Tab-separated table of C-alpha atoms in Angstrom:
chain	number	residue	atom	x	y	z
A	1	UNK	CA	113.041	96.249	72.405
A	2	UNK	CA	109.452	94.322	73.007
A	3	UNK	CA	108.721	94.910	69.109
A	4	UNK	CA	112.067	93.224	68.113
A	5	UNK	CA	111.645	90.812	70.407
A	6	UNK	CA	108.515	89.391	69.280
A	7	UNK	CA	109.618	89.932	65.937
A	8	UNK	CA	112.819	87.942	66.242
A	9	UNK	CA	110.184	84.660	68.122
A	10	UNK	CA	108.010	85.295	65.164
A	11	UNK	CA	110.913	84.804	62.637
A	12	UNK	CA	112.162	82.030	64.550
A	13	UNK	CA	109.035	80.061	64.745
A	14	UNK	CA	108.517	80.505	60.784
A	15	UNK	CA	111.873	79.242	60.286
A	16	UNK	CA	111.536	76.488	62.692
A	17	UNK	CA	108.513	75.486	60.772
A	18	UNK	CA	109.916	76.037	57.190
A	19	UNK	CA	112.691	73.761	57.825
A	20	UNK	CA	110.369	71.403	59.313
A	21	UNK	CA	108.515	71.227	55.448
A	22	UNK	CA	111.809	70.872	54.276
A	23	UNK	CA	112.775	67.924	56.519
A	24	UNK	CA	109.545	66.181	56.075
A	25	UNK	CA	108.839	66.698	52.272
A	26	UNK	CA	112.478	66.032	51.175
A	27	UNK	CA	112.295	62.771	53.806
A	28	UNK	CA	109.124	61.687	51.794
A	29	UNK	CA	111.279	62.270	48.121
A	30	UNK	CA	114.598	60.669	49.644
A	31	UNK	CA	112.126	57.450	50.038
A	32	UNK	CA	110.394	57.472	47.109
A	33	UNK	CA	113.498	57.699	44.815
A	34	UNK	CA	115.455	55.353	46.866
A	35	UNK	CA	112.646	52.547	46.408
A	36	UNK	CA	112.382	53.989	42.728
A	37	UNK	CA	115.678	53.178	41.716
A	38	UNK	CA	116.028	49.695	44.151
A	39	UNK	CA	112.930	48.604	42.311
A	40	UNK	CA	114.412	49.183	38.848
A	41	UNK	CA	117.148	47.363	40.059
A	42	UNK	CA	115.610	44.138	42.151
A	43	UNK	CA	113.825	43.864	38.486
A	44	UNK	CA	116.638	43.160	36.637
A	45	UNK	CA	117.966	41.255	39.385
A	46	UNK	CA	114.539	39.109	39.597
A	47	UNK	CA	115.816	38.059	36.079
A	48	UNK	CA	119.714	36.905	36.702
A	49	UNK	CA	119.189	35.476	40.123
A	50	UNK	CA	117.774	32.166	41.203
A	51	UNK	CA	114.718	32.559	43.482
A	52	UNK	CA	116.504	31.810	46.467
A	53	UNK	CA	119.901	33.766	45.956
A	54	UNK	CA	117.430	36.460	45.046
A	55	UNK	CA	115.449	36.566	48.223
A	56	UNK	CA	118.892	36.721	50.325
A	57	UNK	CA	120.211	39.361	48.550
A	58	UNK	CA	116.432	41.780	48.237
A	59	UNK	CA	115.910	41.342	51.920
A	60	UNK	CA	119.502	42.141	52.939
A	61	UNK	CA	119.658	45.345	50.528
A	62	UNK	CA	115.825	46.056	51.644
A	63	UNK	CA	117.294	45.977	55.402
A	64	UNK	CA	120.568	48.033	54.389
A	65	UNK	CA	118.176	50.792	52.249
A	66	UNK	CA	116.154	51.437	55.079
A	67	UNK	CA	118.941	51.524	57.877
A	68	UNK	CA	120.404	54.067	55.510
A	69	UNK	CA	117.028	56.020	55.364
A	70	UNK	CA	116.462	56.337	58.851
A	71	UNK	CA	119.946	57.386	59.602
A	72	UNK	CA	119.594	60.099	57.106
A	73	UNK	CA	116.412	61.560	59.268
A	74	UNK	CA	117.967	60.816	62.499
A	75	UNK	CA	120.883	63.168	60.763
A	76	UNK	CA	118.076	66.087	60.517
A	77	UNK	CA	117.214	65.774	64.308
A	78	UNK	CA	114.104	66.219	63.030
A	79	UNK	CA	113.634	62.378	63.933
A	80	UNK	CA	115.105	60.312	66.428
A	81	UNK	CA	114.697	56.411	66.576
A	82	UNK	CA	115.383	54.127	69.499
A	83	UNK	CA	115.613	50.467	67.814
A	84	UNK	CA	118.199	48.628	69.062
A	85	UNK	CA	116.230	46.289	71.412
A	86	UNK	CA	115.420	44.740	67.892
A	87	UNK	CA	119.141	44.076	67.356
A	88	UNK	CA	118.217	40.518	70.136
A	89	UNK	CA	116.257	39.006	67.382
A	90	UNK	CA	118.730	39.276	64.446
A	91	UNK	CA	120.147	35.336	65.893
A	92	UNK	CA	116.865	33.942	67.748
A	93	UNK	CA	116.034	32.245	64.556
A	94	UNK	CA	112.139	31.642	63.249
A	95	UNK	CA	109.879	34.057	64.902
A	96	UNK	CA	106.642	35.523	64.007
A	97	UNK	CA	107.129	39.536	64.431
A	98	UNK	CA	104.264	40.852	65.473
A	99	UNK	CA	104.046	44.421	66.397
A	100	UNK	CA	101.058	47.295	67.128
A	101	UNK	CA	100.927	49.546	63.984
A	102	UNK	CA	100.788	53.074	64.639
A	103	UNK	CA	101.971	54.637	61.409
A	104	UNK	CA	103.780	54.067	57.598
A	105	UNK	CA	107.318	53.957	58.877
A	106	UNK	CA	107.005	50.815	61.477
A	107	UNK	CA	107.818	48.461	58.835
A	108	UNK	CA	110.748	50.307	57.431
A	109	UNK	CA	112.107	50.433	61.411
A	110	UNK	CA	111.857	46.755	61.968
A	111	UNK	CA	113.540	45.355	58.776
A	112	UNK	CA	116.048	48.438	59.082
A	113	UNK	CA	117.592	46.092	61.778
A	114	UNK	CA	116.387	42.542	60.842
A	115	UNK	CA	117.986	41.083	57.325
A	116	UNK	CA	115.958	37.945	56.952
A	117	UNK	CA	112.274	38.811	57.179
A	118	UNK	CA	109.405	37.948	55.212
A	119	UNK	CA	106.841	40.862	55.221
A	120	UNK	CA	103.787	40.212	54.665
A	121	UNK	CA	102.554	43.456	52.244
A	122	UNK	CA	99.438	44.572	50.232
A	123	UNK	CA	99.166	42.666	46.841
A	124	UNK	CA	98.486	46.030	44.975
A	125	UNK	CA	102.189	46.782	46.753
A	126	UNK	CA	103.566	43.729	45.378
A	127	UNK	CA	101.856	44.123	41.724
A	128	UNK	CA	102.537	47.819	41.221
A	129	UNK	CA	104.591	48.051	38.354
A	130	UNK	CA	107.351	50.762	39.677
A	131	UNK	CA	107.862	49.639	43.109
A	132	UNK	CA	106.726	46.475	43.249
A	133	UNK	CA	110.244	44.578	41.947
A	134	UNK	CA	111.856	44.988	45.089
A	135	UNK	CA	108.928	43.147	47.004
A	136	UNK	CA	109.094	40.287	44.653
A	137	UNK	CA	112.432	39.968	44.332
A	138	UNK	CA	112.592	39.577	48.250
A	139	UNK	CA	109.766	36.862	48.101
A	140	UNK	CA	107.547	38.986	50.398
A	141	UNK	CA	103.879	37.963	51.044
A	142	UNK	CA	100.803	38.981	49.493
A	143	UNK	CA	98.058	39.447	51.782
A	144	UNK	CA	95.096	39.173	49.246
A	145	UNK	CA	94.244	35.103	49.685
A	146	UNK	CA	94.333	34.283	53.214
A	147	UNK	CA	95.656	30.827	53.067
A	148	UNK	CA	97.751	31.485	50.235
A	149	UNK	CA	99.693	33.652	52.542
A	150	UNK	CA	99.562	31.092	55.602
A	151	UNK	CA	101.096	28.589	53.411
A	152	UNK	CA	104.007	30.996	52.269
A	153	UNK	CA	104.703	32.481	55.739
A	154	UNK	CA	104.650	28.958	57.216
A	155	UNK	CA	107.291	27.713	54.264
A	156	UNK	CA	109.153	30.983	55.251
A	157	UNK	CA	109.582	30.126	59.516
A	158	UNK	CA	110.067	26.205	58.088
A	159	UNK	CA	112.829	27.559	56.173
A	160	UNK	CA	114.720	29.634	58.934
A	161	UNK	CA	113.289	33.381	58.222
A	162	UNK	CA	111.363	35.748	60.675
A	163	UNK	CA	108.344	36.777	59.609
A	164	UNK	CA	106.733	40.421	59.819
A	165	UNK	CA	102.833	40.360	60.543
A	166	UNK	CA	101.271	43.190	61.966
A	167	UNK	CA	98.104	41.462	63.784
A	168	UNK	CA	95.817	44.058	63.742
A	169	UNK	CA	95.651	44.035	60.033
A	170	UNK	CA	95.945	47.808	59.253
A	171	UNK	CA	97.222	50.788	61.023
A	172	UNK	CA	96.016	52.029	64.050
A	173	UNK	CA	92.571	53.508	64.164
A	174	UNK	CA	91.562	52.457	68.073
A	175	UNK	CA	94.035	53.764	70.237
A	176	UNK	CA	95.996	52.253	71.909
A	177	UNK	CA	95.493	48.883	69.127
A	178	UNK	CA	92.718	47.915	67.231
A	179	UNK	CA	90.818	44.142	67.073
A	180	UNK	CA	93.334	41.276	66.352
A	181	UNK	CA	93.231	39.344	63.291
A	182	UNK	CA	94.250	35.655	63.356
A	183	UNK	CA	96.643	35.491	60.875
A	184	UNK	CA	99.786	35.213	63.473
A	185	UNK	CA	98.121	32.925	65.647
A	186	UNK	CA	97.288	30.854	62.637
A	187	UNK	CA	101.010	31.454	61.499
A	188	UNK	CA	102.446	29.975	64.775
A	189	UNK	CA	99.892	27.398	65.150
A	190	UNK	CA	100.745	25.289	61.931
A	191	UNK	CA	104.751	25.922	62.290
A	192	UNK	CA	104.831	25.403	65.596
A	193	UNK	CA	106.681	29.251	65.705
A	194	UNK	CA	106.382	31.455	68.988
A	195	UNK	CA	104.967	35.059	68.353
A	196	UNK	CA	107.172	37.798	69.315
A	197	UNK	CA	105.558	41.230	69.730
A	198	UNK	CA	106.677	44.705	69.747
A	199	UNK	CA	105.906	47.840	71.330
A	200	UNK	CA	105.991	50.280	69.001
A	201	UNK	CA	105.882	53.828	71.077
A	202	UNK	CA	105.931	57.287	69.474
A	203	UNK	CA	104.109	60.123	70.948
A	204	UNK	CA	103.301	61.827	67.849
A	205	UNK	CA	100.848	60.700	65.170
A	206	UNK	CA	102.916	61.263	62.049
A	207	UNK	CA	101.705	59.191	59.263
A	208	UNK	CA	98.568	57.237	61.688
A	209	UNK	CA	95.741	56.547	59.572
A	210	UNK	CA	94.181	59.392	57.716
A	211	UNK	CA	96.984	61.577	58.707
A	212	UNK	CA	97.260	64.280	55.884
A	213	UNK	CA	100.732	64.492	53.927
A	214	UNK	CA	100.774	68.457	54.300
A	215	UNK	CA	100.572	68.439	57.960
A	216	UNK	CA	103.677	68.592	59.416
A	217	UNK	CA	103.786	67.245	62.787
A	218	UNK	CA	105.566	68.807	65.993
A	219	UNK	CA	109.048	67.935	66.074
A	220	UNK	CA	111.107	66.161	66.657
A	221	UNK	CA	109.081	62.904	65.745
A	222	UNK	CA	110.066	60.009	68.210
A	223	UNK	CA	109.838	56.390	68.162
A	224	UNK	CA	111.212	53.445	70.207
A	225	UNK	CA	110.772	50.212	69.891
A	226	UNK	CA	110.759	47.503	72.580
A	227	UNK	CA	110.406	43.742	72.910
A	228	UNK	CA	107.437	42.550	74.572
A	229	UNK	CA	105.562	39.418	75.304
A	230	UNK	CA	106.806	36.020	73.695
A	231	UNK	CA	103.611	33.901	73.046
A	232	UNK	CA	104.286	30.515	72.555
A	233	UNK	CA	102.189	27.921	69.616
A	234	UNK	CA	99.056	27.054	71.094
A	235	UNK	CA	96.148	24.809	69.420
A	236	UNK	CA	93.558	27.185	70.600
A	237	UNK	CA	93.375	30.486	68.099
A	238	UNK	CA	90.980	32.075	70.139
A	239	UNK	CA	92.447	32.239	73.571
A	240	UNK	CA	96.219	32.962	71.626
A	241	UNK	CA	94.264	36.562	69.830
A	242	UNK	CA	92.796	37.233	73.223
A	243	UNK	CA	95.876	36.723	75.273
A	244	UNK	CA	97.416	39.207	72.658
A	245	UNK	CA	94.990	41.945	72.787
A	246	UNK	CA	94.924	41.881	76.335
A	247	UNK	CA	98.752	42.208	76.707
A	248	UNK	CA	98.928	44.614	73.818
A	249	UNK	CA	96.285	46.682	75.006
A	250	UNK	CA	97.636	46.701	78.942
A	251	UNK	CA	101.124	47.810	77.617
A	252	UNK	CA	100.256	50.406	75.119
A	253	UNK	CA	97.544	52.033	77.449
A	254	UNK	CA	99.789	52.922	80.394
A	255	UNK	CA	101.640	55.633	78.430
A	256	UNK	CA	105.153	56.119	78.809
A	257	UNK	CA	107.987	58.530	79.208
A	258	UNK	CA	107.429	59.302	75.350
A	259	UNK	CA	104.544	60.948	76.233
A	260	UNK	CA	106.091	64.213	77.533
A	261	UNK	CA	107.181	67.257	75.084
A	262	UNK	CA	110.147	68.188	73.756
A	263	UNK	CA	112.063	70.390	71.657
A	264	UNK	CA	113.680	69.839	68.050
A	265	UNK	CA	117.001	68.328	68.686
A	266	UNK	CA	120.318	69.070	67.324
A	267	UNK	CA	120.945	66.919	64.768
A	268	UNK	CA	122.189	63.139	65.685
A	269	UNK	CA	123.917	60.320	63.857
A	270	UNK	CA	123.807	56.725	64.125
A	271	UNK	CA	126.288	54.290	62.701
A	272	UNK	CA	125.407	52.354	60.009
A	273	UNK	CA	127.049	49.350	61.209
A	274	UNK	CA	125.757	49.680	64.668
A	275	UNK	CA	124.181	46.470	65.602
């Protein structure tokens, strides 16, 4: 009876982590051939469309694509994603999104639930020839001339969008946030735009920097996201990055009820139209 116990744990556990390849790999292909085939669309698109009738319509399909994506992990219980706290900025007009950056999905999250946001991106993102269409035909950012960018995220808030900035430039390498760049202080400076960050919590480091593709983390993977600090436009950069840092580093260093284990969840839905 011992034997075929341990043998039935054993079998369990390889199952538990086979489907967990599964989940994760087929996750990863899901996205890929989703932006694949958007892309090849938004290009022809980028041709029929006027710029600004094609910006409305990339972001808003951008914004559906990924709501659609996440729900289809949520569906695995492999996932789960608490993002409705986002669902308060959808009406607040211009504001400069600025949240910590602790893996590849946190931009997919936030414009899963916010339709008009101009993300700033990589310019080899924006150039590649496959995936790139989508990007342009939503008039996102590049992030390869520094006042280039100012002076199109600026235009962007002038013109009634949010704008997605994640200030500490690159993904998280310094827990619990790394060094602040000024690019949304800069950003809310010159359009006189208040900064809005985000707590982005997850207790698992799923797709962090350097994390490699054929590890497959414990699940289920978590993440919630929460509204934090409003900073207003102030004329000094300086004290506006170090008045972020400090917050962002208080909040995200206290831990939270995330923190705790727990075990792979039966699968859960979400409704695609939930607000």
């Amino acid at each position: 009876m011992l034997l075929q116990g341990s043998a039935a744990l054993v079998i369990r556990a390889g199952l538990r982590a086979a489907y967990g390849y599964l989940v994760v790999y087929a996750g990863l292909l899901v996205f890929g051939l989703m932006c694949l085939i958007w892309s090849g669309a938004a290009g022809l698109l980028g041709h029929l469309l006027p710029r600004a009738r094609g910006r409305v319509v990339g972001r808003w399909v951008t914004s559906y694509g990924f709501r659609c994506y996440l729900w289809l992990l949520a569906l695995t219980g492999a996932f789960r994603f608490d993002l409705s706290a986002l669902d308060a900025l959808r009406d607040a007009g211009p504001l400069i999104i600025a949240p910590n950056h602790p893996s590849l999905l946190d931009a997919v999250m936030v414009l899963s639930r916010l339709p008009d946001v101009a993300c700033v991106m990589k310019a080899d993102l924006i150039d590649n020839p496959i995936y790139g269409a989508a990007a342009r035909l939503s008039d996102y950012i590049r992030n390869d001339g520094f006042m280039g960018a100012a002076t199109q995220a600026i235009e962007n808030l002038k013109g009634g969008s949010q704008l997605l900035l994640f200030p500490e430039g690159t993904r998280t390498t310094r827990r619990p946030i790394n060094r602040l760049k000024g690019g949304a202080a800069l950003a809310s400076k010159r359009s006189g735009v208040p900064i809005q960050t985000v707590l982005i919590e997850t207790p698992s480091p799923f797709l962090s920097k350097g994390w490699p593709l054929h590890r497959i983390p414990p699940l289920p993977v978590r993440y919630r996201l929460r509204l934090g600090r409003r900073f207003m436009p102030r004329d000094s950069l300086r004290e506006t990055i170090g008045d972020m840092e400090a917050y962002l580093e208080s909040e995200l260093g206290r831990g939270n009820s995330m923190d705790a284990a727990e075990p792979l969840a039966r699968p859960q839905t979400t409704r695609l139209d939930e607000r």
